mmCIF file of C-alpha atoms and ligand atoms in Angstrom:
data_model
loop_
_atom_site.group_PDB
_atom_site.id
_atom_site.type_symbol
_atom_site.label_atom_id
_atom_site.label_comp_id
_atom_site.label_asym_id
_atom_site.label_seq_id
_atom_site.Cartn_x
_atom_site.Cartn_y
_atom_site.Cartn_z
ATOM 1 C CA UNK W 88 82.120 14.671 -9.090
ATOM 2 C CA UNK W 89 86.027 14.195 -9.111
ATOM 3 C CA UNK W 90 87.815 14.175 -6.032
ATOM 4 C CA UNK W 91 91.875 14.079 -5.014
ATOM 5 C CA UNK W 92 92.867 12.139 -2.514
ATOM 6 C CA UNK W 93 95.988 12.909 -1.617
ATOM 7 C CA UNK W 94 98.474 10.584 0.813
ATOM 8 C CA UNK W 95 100.692 12.359 3.416
ATOM 9 C CA UNK W 96 100.434 9.802 6.373
ATOM 10 C CA UNK W 97 103.885 8.913 6.202
ATOM 11 C CA UNK W 98 106.519 10.118 8.276
ATOM 12 C CA UNK W 99 109.239 10.160 5.346
ATOM 13 C CA UNK W 100 111.960 8.430 7.324
ATOM 14 C CA UNK W 101 114.207 8.039 3.990
ATOM 15 C CA UNK W 102 114.763 11.970 4.081
ATOM 16 C CA UNK W 103 116.507 11.742 7.026
ATOM 17 C CA UNK W 104 114.850 15.155 8.620
ATOM 18 C CA UNK W 105 113.275 16.308 11.888
ATOM 19 C CA UNK W 106 109.792 17.569 9.387
ATOM 20 C CA UNK W 107 108.113 15.262 7.449
ATOM 21 C CA UNK W 108 109.082 15.562 3.768
ATOM 22 C CA UNK W 109 105.584 16.333 2.542
ATOM 23 C CA UNK W 110 105.774 19.683 4.909
ATOM 24 C CA UNK W 111 109.091 20.902 3.925
ATOM 25 C CA UNK W 112 109.443 24.048 2.256
ATOM 26 C CA UNK W 113 110.667 24.427 -1.405
ATOM 27 C CA UNK W 114 110.392 28.413 -2.680
ATOM 28 C CA UNK W 115 108.762 29.633 0.452
ATOM 29 C CA UNK W 116 105.843 26.819 0.050
ATOM 30 C CA UNK W 117 105.350 23.346 1.852
ATOM 31 C CA UNK W 118 105.597 20.422 -0.921
ATOM 32 C CA UNK W 119 102.105 19.526 0.240
ATOM 33 C CA UNK W 120 100.969 22.913 -0.882
ATOM 34 C CA UNK W 121 102.421 22.767 -4.107
ATOM 35 C CA UNK W 122 100.658 19.289 -5.014
ATOM 36 C CA UNK W 123 97.404 20.918 -3.439
ATOM 37 C CA UNK W 124 97.495 24.009 -5.714
ATOM 38 C CA UNK W 125 98.021 21.657 -8.774
ATOM 39 C CA UNK W 126 94.362 19.929 -7.996
ATOM 40 C CA UNK W 127 93.099 23.750 -6.691
ATOM 41 C CA UNK W 128 94.038 24.835 -10.215
ATOM 42 C CA UNK W 129 91.941 22.115 -12.280
ATOM 43 C CA UNK W 130 88.655 23.207 -13.071
ATOM 44 C CA UNK W 131 87.215 19.493 -13.050
ATOM 45 C CA UNK W 132 88.461 18.863 -9.358
ATOM 46 C CA UNK W 133 85.534 19.518 -6.979
ATOM 47 C CA UNK W 134 87.440 18.499 -3.819
ATOM 48 C CA UNK W 135 90.344 17.888 -2.069
ATOM 49 C CA UNK W 136 90.804 15.234 0.873
ATOM 50 C CA UNK W 137 94.147 14.957 2.621
ATOM 51 C CA UNK W 138 95.231 11.459 4.493
ATOM 52 C CA UNK W 139 97.202 13.267 7.155
ATOM 53 C CA UNK W 140 100.144 12.211 9.360
ATOM 54 C CA UNK W 141 98.943 12.352 13.203
ATOM 55 C CA UNK W 142 100.014 15.801 14.654
ATOM 56 C CA UNK W 143 100.224 17.456 11.543
ATOM 57 C CA UNK W 144 96.236 18.183 11.019
ATOM 58 C CA UNK W 145 96.193 21.719 12.364
ATOM 59 C CA UNK W 146 99.399 22.617 10.658
ATOM 60 C CA UNK W 147 98.095 21.199 7.236
ATOM 61 C CA UNK W 148 94.832 23.299 7.506
ATOM 62 C CA UNK W 149 96.790 26.621 8.440
ATOM 63 C CA UNK W 150 98.686 26.308 5.561
ATOM 64 C CA UNK W 151 95.858 25.350 3.118
ATOM 65 C CA UNK W 152 94.251 28.907 4.559
ATOM 66 C CA UNK W 153 97.500 30.759 4.054
ATOM 67 C CA UNK W 154 97.991 29.688 0.320
ATOM 68 C CA UNK W 155 93.984 29.796 -0.399
ATOM 69 C CA UNK W 156 93.405 25.933 -0.944
ATOM 70 C CA UNK W 157 89.646 26.411 -1.075
ATOM 71 C CA UNK W 158 89.201 22.974 -2.464
ATOM 72 C CA UNK W 159 90.346 21.273 0.594
ATOM 73 C CA UNK W 160 87.362 19.753 2.426
ATOM 74 C CA UNK W 161 88.412 16.729 4.578
ATOM 75 C CA UNK W 162 91.167 15.699 6.133
ATOM 76 C CA UNK W 163 91.466 11.997 7.298
ATOM 77 C CA UNK W 164 93.814 10.185 9.866
ATOM 78 C CA UNK W 165 96.617 8.460 8.181
ATOM 79 C CA UNK W 166 97.304 4.766 8.474
ATOM 80 C CA UNK W 167 100.392 2.408 9.556
ATOM 81 C CA UNK W 168 101.034 2.115 5.590
ATOM 82 C CA UNK W 169 100.069 3.268 2.359
ATOM 83 C CA UNK W 170 97.328 0.641 1.998
ATOM 84 C CA UNK W 171 95.803 1.525 5.081
ATOM 85 C CA UNK W 172 95.866 5.288 4.636
ATOM 86 C CA UNK W 173 93.896 4.800 1.284
ATOM 87 C CA UNK W 174 91.833 2.705 2.949
ATOM 88 C CA UNK W 175 91.223 5.261 5.635
ATOM 89 C CA UNK W 176 90.481 8.100 2.735
ATOM 90 C CA UNK W 177 88.383 6.310 0.780
ATOM 91 C CA UNK W 178 85.966 5.271 3.486
ATOM 92 C CA UNK W 179 86.098 8.909 4.556
ATOM 93 C CA UNK W 180 84.792 9.894 1.550
ATOM 94 C CA UNK W 181 81.827 7.453 1.602
ATOM 95 C CA UNK W 182 81.032 8.719 5.327
ATOM 96 C CA UNK W 183 80.952 12.402 3.778
ATOM 97 C CA UNK W 184 78.065 11.948 1.397
ATOM 98 C CA UNK W 185 80.366 10.893 -2.067
ATOM 99 C CA UNK W 186 79.047 8.418 -4.454
ATOM 100 C CA UNK W 187 80.336 5.255 -5.364
ATOM 101 C CA UNK W 188 80.376 6.724 -9.030
ATOM 102 C CA UNK W 189 82.210 9.668 -7.893
ATOM 103 C CA UNK W 190 86.083 9.436 -9.291
ATOM 104 C CA UNK W 191 88.771 9.477 -6.756
ATOM 105 C CA UNK W 192 92.287 10.573 -8.157
ATOM 106 C CA UNK W 193 94.565 9.306 -5.361
ATOM 107 C CA UNK W 194 98.148 11.278 -5.604
ATOM 108 C CA UNK W 195 101.151 11.282 -3.277
ATOM 109 C CA UNK W 196 101.558 14.304 -1.597
ATOM 110 C CA UNK W 197 105.203 14.401 -2.437
ATOM 111 C CA UNK W 198 104.346 14.452 -6.068
ATOM 112 C CA UNK W 199 104.133 18.131 -6.454
ATOM 113 C CA UNK W 200 105.012 18.874 -10.242
ATOM 114 C CA UNK W 201 101.688 17.207 -11.245
ATOM 115 C CA UNK W 202 100.667 18.744 -14.654
ATOM 116 C CA UNK W 203 97.333 19.974 -15.502
ATOM 117 C CA UNK W 204 97.241 17.326 -18.436
ATOM 118 C CA UNK W 205 97.892 14.194 -16.233
ATOM 119 C CA UNK W 206 95.123 15.297 -14.280
ATOM 120 C CA UNK W 207 92.689 15.909 -17.227
ATOM 121 C CA UNK W 208 93.944 12.752 -18.615
ATOM 122 C CA UNK W 209 93.692 10.481 -15.474
ATOM 123 C CA UNK W 210 90.012 11.895 -15.545
ATOM 124 C CA UNK W 211 89.052 10.995 -18.974
ATOM 125 C CA UNK W 212 90.911 7.427 -19.019
ATOM 126 C CA UNK W 213 89.082 6.615 -15.904
ATOM 127 C CA UNK W 214 85.559 7.773 -17.164
ATOM 128 C CA UNK W 215 85.798 5.795 -20.011
ATOM 129 C CA UNK W 216 87.920 2.349 -18.984
ATOM 130 C CA UNK W 217 87.422 2.619 -15.042
ATOM 131 C CA UNK W 218 90.815 2.340 -13.965
ATOM 132 C CA UNK W 219 93.552 5.047 -14.987
ATOM 133 C CA UNK W 220 97.138 4.420 -13.636
ATOM 134 C CA UNK W 221 99.541 6.934 -14.457
ATOM 135 C CA UNK W 222 103.137 5.430 -15.842
ATOM 136 C CA UNK W 223 106.098 6.172 -17.896
ATOM 137 C CA UNK W 224 108.061 3.330 -19.818
ATOM 138 C CA UNK W 225 111.029 1.886 -18.693
ATOM 139 C CA UNK W 226 114.218 3.400 -20.313
ATOM 140 C CA UNK W 227 116.950 2.365 -18.300
ATOM 141 C CA UNK W 228 118.480 -1.421 -18.198
ATOM 142 C CA UNK W 229 116.843 -3.371 -15.267
ATOM 143 C CA UNK W 230 118.894 -5.818 -13.314
ATOM 144 C CA UNK W 231 117.499 -7.949 -10.258
ATOM 145 C CA UNK W 232 119.622 -8.427 -7.146
ATOM 146 C CA UNK W 233 118.637 -10.470 -4.060
ATOM 147 C CA UNK W 234 121.620 -8.781 -1.728
ATOM 148 C CA UNK W 235 121.644 -4.668 -3.485
ATOM 149 C CA UNK W 236 125.629 -5.757 -3.828
ATOM 150 C CA UNK W 237 125.354 -8.244 -6.588
ATOM 151 C CA UNK W 238 123.555 -9.483 -9.587
ATOM 152 C CA UNK W 239 123.626 -11.673 -12.602
ATOM 153 C CA UNK W 240 120.162 -11.181 -13.921
ATOM 154 C CA UNK W 241 118.730 -9.058 -16.323
ATOM 155 C CA UNK W 242 114.714 -8.145 -16.815
ATOM 156 C CA UNK W 243 113.811 -7.242 -19.902
ATOM 157 C CA UNK W 244 112.434 -3.548 -20.078
ATOM 158 C CA UNK W 245 110.324 -3.666 -22.824
ATOM 159 C CA UNK W 246 107.063 -4.603 -20.868
ATOM 160 C CA UNK W 247 107.807 -2.415 -17.860
ATOM 161 C CA UNK W 248 105.828 0.669 -16.737
ATOM 162 C CA UNK W 249 107.057 2.734 -14.066
ATOM 163 C CA UNK W 250 103.884 3.846 -12.201
ATOM 164 C CA UNK W 251 103.322 7.622 -10.736
ATOM 165 C CA UNK W 252 100.448 8.855 -9.379
ATOM 166 C CA UNK W 253 97.384 10.075 -9.598
ATOM 167 C CA UNK W 254 96.172 6.689 -9.798
ATOM 168 C CA UNK W 255 92.268 7.077 -10.368
ATOM 169 C CA UNK W 256 89.304 4.924 -9.779
ATOM 170 C CA UNK W 257 85.490 5.295 -9.019
ATOM 171 C CA UNK W 258 85.072 5.271 -5.220
ATOM 172 C CA UNK W 259 82.551 2.223 -5.153
ATOM 173 C CA UNK W 260 85.704 -0.022 -7.143
ATOM 174 C CA UNK W 261 87.962 1.069 -4.779
ATOM 175 C CA UNK W 262 86.015 0.383 -1.915
ATOM 176 C CA UNK W 263 85.343 -2.789 -3.441
ATOM 177 C CA UNK W 264 88.513 -3.500 -3.350
ATOM 178 C CA UNK W 265 89.726 -2.672 -0.439
ATOM 179 C CA UNK W 266 86.998 -5.031 0.726
ATOM 180 C CA UNK W 267 88.274 -7.771 -1.316
ATOM 181 C CA UNK W 268 91.724 -7.342 -0.002
ATOM 182 C CA UNK W 269 90.678 -7.298 3.791
ATOM 183 C CA UNK W 270 88.646 -10.750 2.729
ATOM 184 C CA UNK W 271 92.285 -12.089 1.359
ATOM 185 C CA UNK W 272 94.468 -10.985 3.998
ATOM 186 C CA UNK W 273 96.135 -8.359 2.039
ATOM 187 C CA UNK W 274 97.341 -5.503 4.331
ATOM 188 C CA UNK W 275 100.438 -3.741 2.907
ATOM 189 C CA UNK W 276 100.063 -3.610 -1.091
ATOM 190 C CA UNK W 277 102.478 -0.657 -2.190
ATOM 191 C CA UNK W 278 99.999 1.373 -3.997
ATOM 192 C CA UNK W 279 96.414 1.248 -5.505
ATOM 193 C CA UNK W 280 97.982 -0.323 -8.722
ATOM 194 C CA UNK W 281 99.683 -3.226 -7.052
ATOM 195 C CA UNK W 282 96.756 -3.549 -5.152
ATOM 196 C CA UNK W 283 94.115 -3.930 -7.897
ATOM 197 C CA UNK W 284 96.776 -6.236 -9.829
ATOM 198 C CA UNK W 285 97.153 -8.506 -6.848
ATOM 199 C CA UNK W 286 93.848 -8.965 -6.444
ATOM 200 C CA UNK W 287 93.243 -9.271 -10.408
ATOM 201 C CA UNK W 288 90.514 -9.120 -12.765
ATOM 202 C CA UNK W 289 90.776 -5.501 -13.153
ATOM 203 C CA UNK W 290 92.284 -4.001 -16.811
ATOM 204 C CA UNK W 291 94.083 -0.631 -15.707
ATOM 205 C CA UNK W 292 94.764 1.751 -18.403
ATOM 206 C CA UNK W 293 98.032 3.819 -18.548
ATOM 207 C CA UNK W 294 97.966 7.457 -18.358
ATOM 208 C CA UNK W 295 101.289 9.019 -19.774
ATOM 209 C CA UNK W 296 103.021 10.240 -16.889
ATOM 210 C CA UNK W 297 106.057 12.818 -16.902
ATOM 211 C CA UNK W 298 109.792 12.672 -15.367
ATOM 212 C CA UNK W 299 109.160 15.801 -13.894
ATOM 213 C CA UNK W 300 106.329 14.175 -12.016
ATOM 214 C CA UNK W 301 108.836 13.279 -9.773
ATOM 215 C CA UNK W 302 108.376 11.628 -6.075
ATOM 216 C CA UNK W 303 110.167 13.416 -3.283
ATOM 217 C CA UNK W 304 111.883 10.495 -1.286
ATOM 218 C CA UNK W 305 115.404 11.549 -0.729
ATOM 219 C CA UNK W 306 117.488 14.685 -0.488
ATOM 220 C CA UNK W 307 118.509 14.080 -3.909
ATOM 221 C CA UNK W 308 115.165 14.314 -4.843
ATOM 222 C CA UNK W 309 114.542 17.419 -3.035
ATOM 223 C CA UNK W 310 117.390 19.086 -5.046
ATOM 224 C CA UNK W 311 116.039 17.806 -8.304
ATOM 225 C CA UNK W 312 112.530 19.560 -7.236
ATOM 226 C CA UNK W 313 114.582 22.484 -6.577
ATOM 227 C CA UNK W 314 116.156 23.131 -9.738
ATOM 228 C CA UNK W 315 113.138 21.933 -11.932
ATOM 229 C CA UNK W 316 111.049 24.380 -10.059
ATOM 230 C CA UNK W 317 113.805 27.619 -10.945
ATOM 231 C CA UNK W 318 114.300 26.267 -14.651
ATOM 232 C CA UNK W 319 110.517 25.479 -15.510
ATOM 233 C CA UNK W 320 108.705 27.738 -12.612
ATOM 234 C CA UNK W 321 105.453 28.285 -15.327
ATOM 235 C CA UNK W 322 105.726 25.255 -17.595
ATOM 236 C CA UNK W 323 105.324 22.357 -15.103
ATOM 237 C CA UNK W 324 101.901 22.799 -14.297
ATOM 238 C CA UNK W 325 100.957 22.955 -17.749
HETATM 239 C C1 LIG D 412 101.974 5.196 -5.627
HETATM 240 C C2 LIG D 412 103.685 5.501 -5.889
HETATM 241 O O1 LIG D 412 104.025 6.720 -6.301
HETATM 242 C C3 LIG D 412 103.787 4.715 -7.722
HETATM 243 O O2 LIG D 412 105.000 5.013 -7.853
HETATM 244 C C4 LIG D 412 104.940 4.530 -5.178
HETATM 245 O O3 LIG D 412 104.402 3.611 -5.322
HETATM 246 C C5 LIG D 412 104.560 5.098 -3.780
HETATM 247 O O4 LIG D 412 105.761 4.476 -3.030
HETATM 248 P P1 LIG D 412 105.897 5.109 -1.284
HETATM 249 O O5 LIG D 412 106.559 3.898 -0.395
HETATM 250 O O6 LIG D 412 104.436 5.533 -0.871
HETATM 251 O O7 LIG D 412 106.844 6.147 -1.475
#
């Protein structure tokens, strides 16, 4: 079985709005529901779990009912950071009876333009190799800065990959990684892929992502999202 684990535990401070960004409406629908629709629509996704910001669980369930997201099976509590939220999600899935061999597609609630192809490739690559990370090659020149204002250091971009989600693993492998992280005192890795890299000993395979698989973090991202939805309302899901 293949399950989407949607991470919606954040309060979205960088957006500077009263409503958490995953619950903001675009095109008359909350961003998180746009995201869930992509998994709802995919024939090889058997269930959706959401790790949800405290206090928003009932709102989420109501929206899921309203927009006919019938695959939503579980809502788990969010954590203090992304790593803790994913931890809550995977232990929740195990307690709910999911098997170690089941695939878990960990996905940001605020990446609503996820394509069906990216979901399919994540499943195929994870089934074949065990660890699938969505990513795109870095096309910009990269500089390093200590203070955010000045720089004199360039980093060659040729080997750099900008990661996206989904990031897909077998449930048992994810749980093992989080147990190892606990033993090593790693508590705040940025993403599942960075956690796997920090732990070492795992080769992750890259699934081609898309510039359209945008992460909504700032008001500017919101404007880009609205423009993309206007220009290509049908094609972004392909
Ligand atoms: C997981 C991620 O989307 C990969 O690009 C990204 O790291 C999430 O970052 P955030 O700090 O949770 O917004």
